[in-house]
mmCIF file of C-alpha atoms in Angstrom:
data_model
loop_
_atom_site.group_PDB
_atom_site.id
_atom_site.type_symbol
_atom_site.label_atom_id
_atom_site.label_comp_id
_atom_site.label_asym_id
_atom_site.label_seq_id
_atom_site.Cartn_x
_atom_site.Cartn_y
_atom_site.Cartn_z
ATOM 1 C CA UNK A 752 -46.307 -27.306 20.713
ATOM 2 C CA UNK A 753 -47.151 -23.823 21.840
ATOM 3 C CA UNK A 754 -44.618 -21.223 20.968
ATOM 4 C CA UNK A 755 -43.515 -18.844 23.641
ATOM 5 C CA UNK A 756 -44.638 -15.287 23.149
ATOM 6 C CA UNK A 757 -41.773 -13.048 22.146
ATOM 7 C CA UNK A 758 -40.856 -10.752 24.986
ATOM 8 C CA UNK A 759 -40.299 -7.052 24.216
ATOM 9 C CA UNK A 760 -36.745 -5.795 24.121
ATOM 10 C CA UNK A 761 -35.456 -5.175 27.610
ATOM 11 C CA UNK A 762 -33.399 -2.198 26.520
ATOM 12 C CA UNK A 763 -36.444 -0.278 25.359
ATOM 13 C CA UNK A 764 -38.407 -0.828 28.579
ATOM 14 C CA UNK A 765 -35.477 -0.241 30.912
ATOM 15 C CA UNK A 766 -34.247 2.968 29.327
ATOM 16 C CA UNK A 767 -34.853 5.742 31.871
ATOM 17 C CA UNK A 768 -32.247 8.349 30.983
ATOM 18 C CA UNK A 769 -33.670 9.211 27.567
ATOM 19 C CA UNK A 770 -36.882 11.201 27.471
ATOM 20 C CA UNK A 771 -39.937 9.369 26.109
ATOM 21 C CA UNK A 772 -42.608 12.037 26.668
ATOM 22 C CA UNK A 773 -44.755 13.014 23.699
ATOM 23 C CA UNK A 774 -43.849 16.121 21.727
ATOM 24 C CA UNK A 775 -46.518 18.537 20.465
ATOM 25 C CA UNK A 776 -44.808 18.449 17.054
ATOM 26 C CA UNK A 777 -44.256 14.772 16.367
ATOM 27 C CA UNK A 778 -41.989 15.221 13.344
ATOM 28 C CA UNK A 779 -39.622 17.387 15.365
ATOM 29 C CA UNK A 780 -39.346 15.100 18.389
ATOM 30 C CA UNK A 781 -35.712 14.432 19.114
ATOM 31 C CA UNK A 782 -34.569 16.052 15.887
ATOM 32 C CA UNK A 783 -30.916 17.027 16.018
ATOM 33 C CA UNK A 784 -29.169 18.531 12.959
ATOM 34 C CA UNK A 785 -25.719 17.152 12.308
ATOM 35 C CA UNK A 786 -24.480 19.579 9.645
ATOM 36 C CA UNK A 787 -23.404 22.353 11.981
ATOM 37 C CA UNK A 788 -20.937 25.145 11.388
ATOM 38 C CA UNK A 789 -18.323 23.291 13.424
ATOM 39 C CA UNK A 790 -17.758 20.852 10.573
ATOM 40 C CA UNK A 791 -16.425 23.568 8.292
ATOM 41 C CA UNK A 792 -14.187 24.900 11.078
ATOM 42 C CA UNK A 793 -12.707 21.459 11.734
ATOM 43 C CA UNK A 794 -12.011 20.884 8.059
ATOM 44 C CA UNK A 795 -10.338 24.286 7.727
ATOM 45 C CA UNK A 796 -8.190 23.565 10.784
ATOM 46 C CA UNK A 797 -7.028 20.354 9.182
ATOM 47 C CA UNK A 798 -6.253 22.114 5.900
ATOM 48 C CA UNK A 799 -4.469 25.025 7.581
ATOM 49 C CA UNK A 800 -2.254 23.024 9.981
ATOM 50 C CA UNK A 801 -0.424 20.155 8.231
ATOM 51 C CA UNK A 802 0.584 18.600 11.563
ATOM 52 C CA UNK A 803 -3.053 17.895 12.432
ATOM 53 C CA UNK A 804 -3.758 16.501 8.975
ATOM 54 C CA UNK A 805 -0.786 14.163 9.377
ATOM 55 C CA UNK A 806 -2.008 13.175 12.851
ATOM 56 C CA UNK A 807 -5.391 12.020 11.527
ATOM 57 C CA UNK A 808 -3.768 10.088 8.682
ATOM 58 C CA UNK A 809 -1.330 8.374 11.049
ATOM 59 C CA UNK A 810 -4.072 7.406 13.511
ATOM 60 C CA UNK A 811 -6.011 5.816 10.670
ATOM 61 C CA UNK A 812 -2.970 3.904 9.399
ATOM 62 C CA UNK A 813 -1.769 2.845 12.839
ATOM 63 C CA UNK A 814 -5.183 1.328 13.548
ATOM 64 C CA UNK A 815 -4.218 -1.394 11.097
ATOM 65 C CA UNK A 816 -6.344 -4.078 9.484
ATOM 66 C CA UNK A 817 -8.339 -7.039 10.700
ATOM 67 C CA UNK A 818 -9.183 -10.639 9.950
ATOM 68 C CA UNK A 819 -12.415 -12.573 10.342
ATOM 69 C CA UNK A 820 -13.152 -15.987 11.813
ATOM 70 C CA UNK A 821 -16.340 -17.813 10.892
ATOM 71 C CA UNK A 822 -17.823 -21.044 12.242
ATOM 72 C CA UNK A 823 -18.148 -22.479 8.731
ATOM 73 C CA UNK A 824 -15.208 -23.044 6.350
ATOM 74 C CA UNK A 825 -17.214 -22.034 3.269
ATOM 75 C CA UNK A 826 -18.398 -18.865 5.004
ATOM 76 C CA UNK A 827 -14.808 -18.106 5.994
ATOM 77 C CA UNK A 828 -13.532 -18.428 2.428
ATOM 78 C CA UNK A 829 -16.284 -16.376 0.799
ATOM 79 C CA UNK A 830 -16.231 -13.636 3.424
ATOM 80 C CA UNK A 831 -12.468 -13.186 3.116
ATOM 81 C CA UNK A 832 -12.789 -12.876 -0.675
ATOM 82 C CA UNK A 833 -15.607 -10.354 -0.252
ATOM 83 C CA UNK A 834 -13.615 -8.188 2.167
ATOM 84 C CA UNK A 835 -10.706 -8.044 -0.286
ATOM 85 C CA UNK A 836 -12.711 -7.271 -3.431
ATOM 86 C CA UNK A 837 -15.767 -5.289 -2.311
ATOM 87 C CA UNK A 838 -16.095 -1.933 -4.149
ATOM 88 C CA UNK A 839 -16.129 1.081 -1.842
ATOM 89 C CA UNK A 840 -16.591 3.953 -4.286
ATOM 90 C CA UNK A 841 -14.172 6.697 -5.335
ATOM 91 C CA UNK A 842 -12.062 4.053 -7.070
ATOM 92 C CA UNK A 843 -11.358 2.215 -3.788
ATOM 93 C CA UNK A 844 -11.612 -1.547 -3.348
ATOM 94 C CA UNK A 845 -11.531 -3.608 -0.177
ATOM 95 C CA UNK A 846 -12.828 -3.229 3.344
ATOM 96 C CA UNK A 847 -9.570 -1.627 4.458
ATOM 97 C CA UNK A 848 -10.201 1.268 2.050
ATOM 98 C CA UNK A 849 -13.701 1.685 3.449
ATOM 99 C CA UNK A 850 -12.363 1.744 7.010
ATOM 100 C CA UNK A 851 -9.787 4.398 6.099
ATOM 101 C CA UNK A 852 -12.446 6.822 4.848
ATOM 102 C CA UNK A 853 -14.825 5.859 7.659
ATOM 103 C CA UNK A 854 -12.246 6.489 10.398
ATOM 104 C CA UNK A 855 -11.102 9.695 8.735
ATOM 105 C CA UNK A 856 -14.631 11.114 8.937
ATOM 106 C CA UNK A 857 -15.026 9.783 12.473
ATOM 107 C CA UNK A 858 -11.913 11.552 13.751
ATOM 108 C CA UNK A 859 -12.440 14.792 11.848
ATOM 109 C CA UNK A 860 -16.181 15.280 12.393
ATOM 110 C CA UNK A 861 -16.868 13.026 15.379
ATOM 111 C CA UNK A 862 -19.229 10.805 13.388
ATOM 112 C CA UNK A 863 -19.220 8.697 10.249
ATOM 113 C CA UNK A 864 -21.889 7.280 7.972
ATOM 114 C CA UNK A 865 -21.793 4.453 5.453
ATOM 115 C CA UNK A 866 -24.152 2.433 3.312
ATOM 116 C CA UNK A 867 -24.400 -1.188 2.200
ATOM 117 C CA UNK A 868 -25.551 -1.433 -1.423
ATOM 118 C CA UNK A 869 -27.694 -4.453 -2.338
ATOM 119 C CA UNK A 870 -27.893 -5.600 -5.955
ATOM 120 C CA UNK A 871 -29.521 -8.816 -7.154
ATOM 121 C CA UNK A 872 -30.084 -10.006 -3.607
ATOM 122 C CA UNK A 873 -26.388 -9.808 -2.772
ATOM 123 C CA UNK A 874 -24.199 -7.268 -1.020
ATOM 124 C CA UNK A 875 -22.519 -5.517 -3.947
ATOM 125 C CA UNK A 876 -20.705 -2.559 -2.368
ATOM 126 C CA UNK A 877 -19.979 -0.762 0.894
ATOM 127 C CA UNK A 878 -19.564 3.015 0.633
ATOM 128 C CA UNK A 879 -18.955 5.831 3.084
ATOM 129 C CA UNK A 880 -20.821 9.099 2.644
ATOM 130 C CA UNK A 881 -20.845 12.760 3.628
ATOM 131 C CA UNK A 882 -22.227 12.705 7.146
ATOM 132 C CA UNK A 883 -22.660 16.486 7.198
ATOM 133 C CA UNK A 884 -25.616 16.154 4.823
ATOM 134 C CA UNK A 885 -27.499 13.901 7.243
ATOM 135 C CA UNK A 886 -29.706 14.577 10.219
ATOM 136 C CA UNK A 887 -30.639 12.219 13.031
ATOM 137 C CA UNK A 888 -33.975 11.516 14.698
ATOM 138 C CA UNK A 889 -34.480 9.266 17.665
ATOM 139 C CA UNK A 890 -36.995 6.541 16.888
ATOM 140 C CA UNK A 891 -39.709 5.023 19.045
ATOM 141 C CA UNK A 892 -36.968 3.163 20.858
ATOM 142 C CA UNK A 893 -34.638 5.769 22.417
ATOM 143 C CA UNK A 894 -31.684 3.540 21.535
ATOM 144 C CA UNK A 895 -32.464 3.670 17.799
ATOM 145 C CA UNK A 896 -31.388 6.453 15.469
ATOM 146 C CA UNK A 897 -33.175 7.236 12.213
ATOM 147 C CA UNK A 898 -31.062 9.031 9.617
ATOM 148 C CA UNK A 899 -32.624 11.671 7.398
ATOM 149 C CA UNK A 900 -31.197 12.890 4.110
ATOM 150 C CA UNK A 901 -32.125 15.236 1.251
ATOM 151 C CA UNK A 902 -34.249 13.920 -1.611
ATOM 152 C CA UNK A 903 -34.104 15.009 -5.271
ATOM 153 C CA UNK A 904 -35.796 18.318 -4.368
ATOM 154 C CA UNK A 905 -33.580 19.050 -1.354
ATOM 155 C CA UNK A 906 -36.262 18.210 1.222
ATOM 156 C CA UNK A 907 -35.081 16.273 4.282
ATOM 157 C CA UNK A 908 -36.784 12.886 4.526
ATOM 158 C CA UNK A 909 -36.020 9.660 6.389
ATOM 159 C CA UNK A 910 -33.818 7.409 4.279
ATOM 160 C CA UNK A 911 -35.880 4.405 3.123
ATOM 161 C CA UNK A 912 -33.533 1.514 4.010
ATOM 162 C CA UNK A 913 -32.320 2.232 7.511
ATOM 163 C CA UNK A 914 -31.147 -1.356 8.031
ATOM 164 C CA UNK A 915 -28.528 -0.878 5.313
ATOM 165 C CA UNK A 916 -27.017 2.265 6.835
ATOM 166 C CA UNK A 917 -23.947 2.473 9.057
ATOM 167 C CA UNK A 918 -23.636 5.234 11.649
ATOM 168 C CA UNK A 919 -20.868 5.573 14.237
ATOM 169 C CA UNK A 920 -20.133 8.336 16.738
ATOM 170 C CA UNK A 921 -16.881 9.138 18.547
ATOM 171 C CA UNK A 922 -17.111 9.698 22.317
ATOM 172 C CA UNK A 923 -20.804 10.712 22.409
ATOM 173 C CA UNK A 924 -21.931 12.836 25.339
ATOM 174 C CA UNK A 925 -25.198 12.494 27.292
ATOM 175 C CA UNK A 926 -26.331 15.973 26.279
ATOM 176 C CA UNK A 927 -25.202 15.750 22.648
ATOM 177 C CA UNK A 928 -24.992 12.030 21.810
ATOM 178 C CA UNK A 929 -23.823 12.510 18.242
ATOM 179 C CA UNK A 930 -20.091 12.376 18.567
ATOM 180 C CA UNK A 931 -17.217 14.668 19.427
ATOM 181 C CA UNK A 932 -14.541 15.584 16.921
ATOM 182 C CA UNK A 933 -10.871 15.058 17.650
ATOM 183 C CA UNK A 934 -10.448 18.779 16.917
ATOM 184 C CA UNK A 935 -12.812 19.989 19.616
ATOM 185 C CA UNK A 936 -11.022 22.570 21.738
ATOM 186 C CA UNK A 937 -8.530 23.381 18.983
ATOM 187 C CA UNK A 938 -10.151 26.340 17.124
ATOM 188 C CA UNK A 939 -8.967 28.930 19.669
ATOM 189 C CA UNK A 940 -5.357 27.741 19.649
ATOM 190 C CA UNK A 941 -5.415 27.185 15.894
ATOM 191 C CA UNK A 942 -6.547 30.782 15.384
ATOM 192 C CA UNK A 943 -3.607 32.082 17.454
ATOM 193 C CA UNK A 944 -1.195 29.839 15.556
ATOM 194 C CA UNK A 945 -2.476 31.090 12.207
ATOM 195 C CA UNK A 946 -2.033 34.700 13.374
ATOM 196 C CA UNK A 947 1.590 33.973 14.295
ATOM 197 C CA UNK A 948 2.270 32.338 10.941
ATOM 198 C CA UNK A 949 0.563 35.188 9.074
ATOM 199 C CA UNK A 950 2.619 37.767 10.976
ATOM 200 C CA UNK A 951 5.833 35.867 10.258
ATOM 201 C CA UNK A 952 4.953 35.735 6.566
ATOM 202 C CA UNK A 953 4.190 39.452 6.463
ATOM 203 C CA UNK A 954 7.444 40.339 8.230
ATOM 204 C CA UNK A 955 9.550 38.255 5.865
ATOM 205 C CA UNK A 956 7.712 39.664 2.898
ATOM 206 C CA UNK A 957 8.680 43.136 4.034
ATOM 207 C CA UNK A 958 12.246 41.977 4.668
ATOM 208 C CA UNK A 959 12.500 40.606 1.144
ATOM 209 C CA UNK A 960 10.689 43.543 -0.494
ATOM 210 C CA UNK A 961 12.124 46.539 1.304
ATOM 211 C CA UNK A 962 10.378 49.929 1.324
ATOM 212 C CA UNK A 963 12.572 53.030 1.608
ATOM 213 C CA UNK A 964 12.042 56.441 3.129
ATOM 214 C CA UNK A 965 14.030 59.199 1.305
ATOM 215 C CA UNK A 966 14.187 62.514 3.191
ATOM 216 C CA UNK A 967 15.888 65.580 1.705
ATOM 217 C CA UNK A 968 16.573 68.457 4.117
ATOM 218 C CA UNK A 969 17.566 71.993 3.346
ATOM 219 C CA UNK A 970 14.644 73.079 1.233
ATOM 220 C CA UNK A 971 13.383 75.753 3.628
ATOM 221 C CA UNK A 972 14.539 78.597 1.368
ATOM 222 C CA UNK A 973 12.727 77.234 -1.710
ATOM 223 C CA UNK A 974 9.275 78.275 -2.726
ATOM 224 C CA UNK A 975 6.591 75.567 -2.777
ATOM 225 C CA UNK A 976 6.807 75.095 -6.562
ATOM 226 C CA UNK A 977 10.577 74.563 -6.519
ATOM 227 C CA UNK A 978 10.348 72.226 -3.517
ATOM 228 C CA UNK A 979 7.700 70.178 -5.277
ATOM 229 C CA UNK A 980 9.780 69.974 -8.465
ATOM 230 C CA UNK A 981 12.876 68.960 -6.527
ATOM 231 C CA UNK A 982 10.927 66.230 -4.738
ATOM 232 C CA UNK A 983 9.538 64.960 -8.038
ATOM 233 C CA UNK A 984 12.974 64.778 -9.629
ATOM 234 C CA UNK A 985 14.410 62.967 -6.616
ATOM 235 C CA UNK A 986 11.575 60.446 -6.698
ATOM 236 C CA UNK A 987 12.151 59.770 -10.404
ATOM 237 C CA UNK A 988 15.885 59.265 -9.941
ATOM 238 C CA UNK A 989 15.355 56.969 -6.965
ATOM 239 C CA UNK A 990 12.828 54.905 -8.914
ATOM 240 C CA UNK A 991 15.282 54.562 -11.831
ATOM 241 C CA UNK A 992 18.042 53.455 -9.482
ATOM 242 C CA UNK A 993 15.799 50.788 -7.967
ATOM 243 C CA UNK A 994 14.608 49.515 -11.372
ATOM 244 C CA UNK A 995 18.187 49.223 -12.620
ATOM 245 C CA UNK A 996 19.013 47.194 -9.543
ATOM 246 C CA UNK A 997 16.266 44.704 -10.432
ATOM 247 C CA UNK A 998 17.627 44.372 -13.994
ATOM 248 C CA UNK A 999 21.073 43.409 -12.756
ATOM 249 C CA UNK A 1000 22.772 46.750 -13.445
ATOM 250 C CA UNK A 1001 24.087 49.095 -10.797
ATOM 251 C CA UNK A 1002 23.260 52.777 -10.931
ATOM 252 C CA UNK A 1003 24.272 55.400 -8.427
ATOM 253 C CA UNK A 1004 21.768 57.730 -6.859
ATOM 254 C CA UNK A 1005 23.183 61.258 -6.688
ATOM 255 C CA UNK A 1006 21.354 63.988 -4.796
ATOM 256 C CA UNK A 1007 22.227 67.527 -3.708
ATOM 257 C CA UNK A 1008 21.736 68.492 -0.101
ATOM 258 C CA UNK A 1009 21.230 66.608 3.128
ATOM 259 C CA UNK A 1010 19.551 63.347 2.047
ATOM 260 C CA UNK A 1011 18.619 60.650 4.544
ATOM 261 C CA UNK A 1012 17.630 57.189 3.222
ATOM 262 C CA UNK A 1013 16.196 54.606 5.628
ATOM 263 C CA UNK A 1014 14.390 51.303 5.380
ATOM 264 C CA UNK A 1015 10.801 51.590 6.565
ATOM 265 C CA UNK A 1016 10.392 49.382 9.633
ATOM 266 C CA UNK A 1017 14.058 48.385 9.623
ATOM 267 C CA UNK A 1018 14.525 49.388 13.271
ATOM 268 C CA UNK A 1019 11.760 47.089 14.472
ATOM 269 C CA UNK A 1020 13.111 43.621 15.340
ATOM 270 C CA UNK A 1021 11.288 40.516 14.135
ATOM 271 C CA UNK A 1022 9.696 38.744 17.107
ATOM 272 C CA UNK A 1023 10.934 35.276 18.008
ATOM 273 C CA UNK A 1024 8.049 32.899 17.240
ATOM 274 C CA UNK A 1025 9.729 29.656 18.259
ATOM 275 C CA UNK A 1026 8.525 29.628 21.875
ATOM 276 C CA UNK A 1027 4.841 30.566 21.339
ATOM 277 C CA UNK A 1028 4.531 28.274 18.305
ATOM 278 C CA UNK A 1029 5.945 25.356 20.259
ATOM 279 C CA UNK A 1030 3.648 26.003 23.211
ATOM 280 C CA UNK A 1031 0.585 25.976 20.960
ATOM 281 C CA UNK A 1032 1.735 22.925 18.994
ATOM 282 C CA UNK A 1033 2.299 21.043 22.242
ATOM 283 C CA UNK A 1034 -1.356 21.535 23.150
ATOM 284 C CA UNK A 1035 -2.569 20.521 19.694
ATOM 285 C CA UNK A 1036 -0.360 17.429 19.464
ATOM 286 C CA UNK A 1037 -1.341 16.338 22.986
ATOM 287 C CA UNK A 1038 -4.984 16.272 21.873
ATOM 288 C CA UNK A 1039 -4.177 13.799 19.092
ATOM 289 C CA UNK A 1040 -2.498 11.323 21.458
ATOM 290 C CA UNK A 1041 0.529 10.920 19.169
ATOM 291 C CA UNK A 1042 4.134 11.489 20.089
ATOM 292 C CA UNK A 1043 5.759 14.641 18.630
ATOM 293 C CA UNK A 1044 8.523 12.838 16.758
ATOM 294 C CA UNK A 1045 5.923 10.767 14.893
ATOM 295 C CA UNK A 1046 4.769 14.045 13.338
ATOM 296 C CA UNK A 1047 8.266 15.316 12.529
ATOM 297 C CA UNK A 1048 8.607 17.540 15.630
ATOM 298 C CA UNK A 1049 12.059 16.996 17.135
ATOM 299 C CA UNK A 1050 11.617 18.519 20.569
ATOM 300 C CA UNK A 1051 13.690 16.054 22.590
ATOM 301 C CA UNK A 1052 17.230 14.783 22.280
ATOM 302 C CA UNK A 1053 16.075 11.167 21.898
ATOM 303 C CA UNK A 1054 13.530 9.967 19.387
ATOM 304 C CA UNK A 1055 12.677 6.563 20.831
ATOM 305 C CA UNK A 1056 9.346 5.516 22.196
ATOM 306 C CA UNK A 1057 9.311 4.295 25.771
ATOM 307 C CA UNK A 1058 7.240 1.351 26.931
ATOM 308 C CA UNK A 1059 4.761 3.586 28.746
ATOM 309 C CA UNK A 1060 4.282 5.807 25.695
ATOM 310 C CA UNK A 1061 3.747 2.794 23.453
ATOM 311 C CA UNK A 1062 1.153 1.375 25.855
ATOM 312 C CA UNK A 1063 -0.755 4.659 25.968
ATOM 313 C CA UNK A 1064 -0.786 4.998 22.181
ATOM 314 C CA UNK A 1065 -1.833 1.369 21.809
ATOM 315 C CA UNK A 1066 -4.777 1.936 24.159
ATOM 316 C CA UNK A 1067 -5.861 4.925 22.051
ATOM 317 C CA UNK A 1068 -5.761 2.840 18.884
ATOM 318 C CA UNK A 1069 -7.716 -0.005 20.492
ATOM 319 C CA UNK A 1070 -10.376 2.462 21.621
ATOM 320 C CA UNK A 1071 -10.721 3.628 18.011
ATOM 321 C CA UNK A 1072 -10.972 0.026 16.871
ATOM 322 C CA UNK A 1073 -13.716 -0.754 19.381
ATOM 323 C CA UNK A 1074 -15.659 2.244 18.106
ATOM 324 C CA UNK A 1075 -15.783 1.083 14.472
ATOM 325 C CA UNK A 1076 -15.992 -2.672 15.152
ATOM 326 C CA UNK A 1077 -19.838 -2.774 15.289
ATOM 327 C CA UNK A 1078 -20.030 -1.303 11.782
ATOM 328 C CA UNK A 1079 -17.537 -3.877 10.482
ATOM 329 C CA UNK A 1080 -19.418 -6.733 12.125
ATOM 330 C CA UNK A 1081 -22.706 -5.507 10.659
ATOM 331 C CA UNK A 1082 -21.234 -5.555 7.145
ATOM 332 C CA UNK A 1083 -19.877 -9.084 7.613
ATOM 333 C CA UNK A 1084 -23.126 -10.463 9.047
ATOM 334 C CA UNK A 1085 -25.200 -8.832 6.304
ATOM 335 C CA UNK A 1086 -23.042 -10.449 3.626
ATOM 336 C CA UNK A 1087 -23.266 -13.891 5.230
ATOM 337 C CA UNK A 1088 -27.042 -13.699 5.713
ATOM 338 C CA UNK A 1089 -27.619 -12.656 2.110
ATOM 339 C CA UNK A 1090 -25.439 -15.545 0.968
ATOM 340 C CA UNK A 1091 -27.456 -17.990 3.097
ATOM 341 C CA UNK A 1092 -24.495 -18.828 5.338
ATOM 342 C CA UNK A 1093 -23.955 -18.951 9.075
ATOM 343 C CA UNK A 1094 -23.709 -15.305 10.145
ATOM 344 C CA UNK A 1095 -21.670 -15.948 13.279
ATOM 345 C CA UNK A 1096 -18.405 -14.060 12.784
ATOM 346 C CA UNK A 1097 -15.604 -12.831 14.979
ATOM 347 C CA UNK A 1098 -13.450 -9.771 14.210
ATOM 348 C CA UNK A 1099 -9.745 -10.305 14.896
ATOM 349 C CA UNK A 1100 -7.715 -7.110 14.716
ATOM 350 C CA UNK A 1101 -4.064 -7.286 13.767
ATOM 351 C CA UNK A 1102 -1.529 -6.830 16.527
ATOM 352 C CA UNK A 1103 -0.227 -3.327 17.127
ATOM 353 C CA UNK A 1104 3.559 -3.445 17.375
ATOM 354 C CA UNK A 1105 5.131 -0.147 18.425
ATOM 355 C CA UNK A 1106 8.101 -1.544 20.318
ATOM 356 C CA UNK A 1107 11.491 -2.688 19.137
ATOM 357 C CA UNK A 1108 11.283 -6.395 18.263
ATOM 358 C CA UNK A 1109 14.765 -6.971 19.647
ATOM 359 C CA UNK A 1110 13.810 -5.449 23.009
ATOM 360 C CA UNK A 1111 10.644 -7.550 23.149
ATOM 361 C CA UNK A 1112 12.590 -10.721 22.382
ATOM 362 C CA UNK A 1113 15.161 -9.883 25.069
ATOM 363 C CA UNK A 1114 12.355 -9.282 27.587
ATOM 364 C CA UNK A 1115 10.782 -12.655 26.754
ATOM 365 C CA UNK A 1116 14.188 -14.316 27.187
ATOM 366 C CA UNK A 1117 14.635 -12.741 30.619
ATOM 367 C CA UNK A 1118 11.155 -13.915 31.662
ATOM 368 C CA UNK A 1119 11.871 -17.467 30.512
ATOM 369 C CA UNK A 1120 15.201 -17.493 32.365
ATOM 370 C CA UNK A 1121 13.481 -16.219 35.523
ATOM 371 C CA UNK A 1122 10.810 -18.923 35.325
ATOM 372 C CA UNK A 1123 13.487 -21.585 34.806
ATOM 373 C CA UNK A 1124 15.403 -20.315 37.830
ATOM 374 C CA UNK A 1125 12.263 -20.526 40.001
ATOM 375 C CA UNK A 1126 11.557 -24.103 38.932
ATOM 376 C CA UNK A 1127 15.125 -25.144 39.708
#
């Protein structure tokens, strides 16, 4: 029987929005560096503002775990054991640990990279890596991405086993299709917030470590030498009085003449930072998609999540799940193929429950009673 000739991939021939014209410098065609200066800014924002660090951690944890369903019982059993025991590096074990680091990089930097390690013809480990050290190059097919990394000498070269690499982007744009960080748009507001916090710290440092201004009047009739000596003596006595106060003893400061002692900056009131800090935090928290009370911000009188808020947060978490699901499926299929098993697998994510179970049960009861009433 004559075999049918394999048709070329339709995606490659139908792609019209990605440029396919030749480049005078072939090695530079479509080359886009990923390790930009934004990565360092995003990481510093996360380190400087604990609320944003907590937001990323909570989004990763709220995404939950998953289960797999295979067509073959043997494949099901072996794949489940692999997902529970696969080494992920950094002392982590299990696919859930890999997903935590993978999603963390995806949210912080807008992209994540991982690698499947083959040993003895079997899938031995799944590790996530530092995506900022990689660069991307569009292949002959505009839908393919070739990852480049540094070799032993620091020269960027294409990584040899592209089929074993995992690469995911968050909300890629047509102009820059390499992912958008969750922190995009935050540097300006984060800079203002850090200035407010720094000013508050400086003001309280001055309030706790007071500087004094000692002015002695009535020295117009003294010659410069006597005035200087009188000022020196007064400064020594004032310093002794302050040192004795630190040691727990009380010593009086006695001076002759009209002496005026004031606290430097004591007349200037400390600005109220509650309103501007809250306004900035509202913008930052809104970008994360989480509710304020989940991050410890008690801005409202009630701290319960409404049905609409739970639905919106659930949709955000499902969008994050859909983003990383292709990487998870690729790991599962690679394991099954290397084991010689049926590679058909389905990813079943765990249910996201953000509502009160009692309220959900009461709602189901009301629905059942309504259906019964209609039938009667």
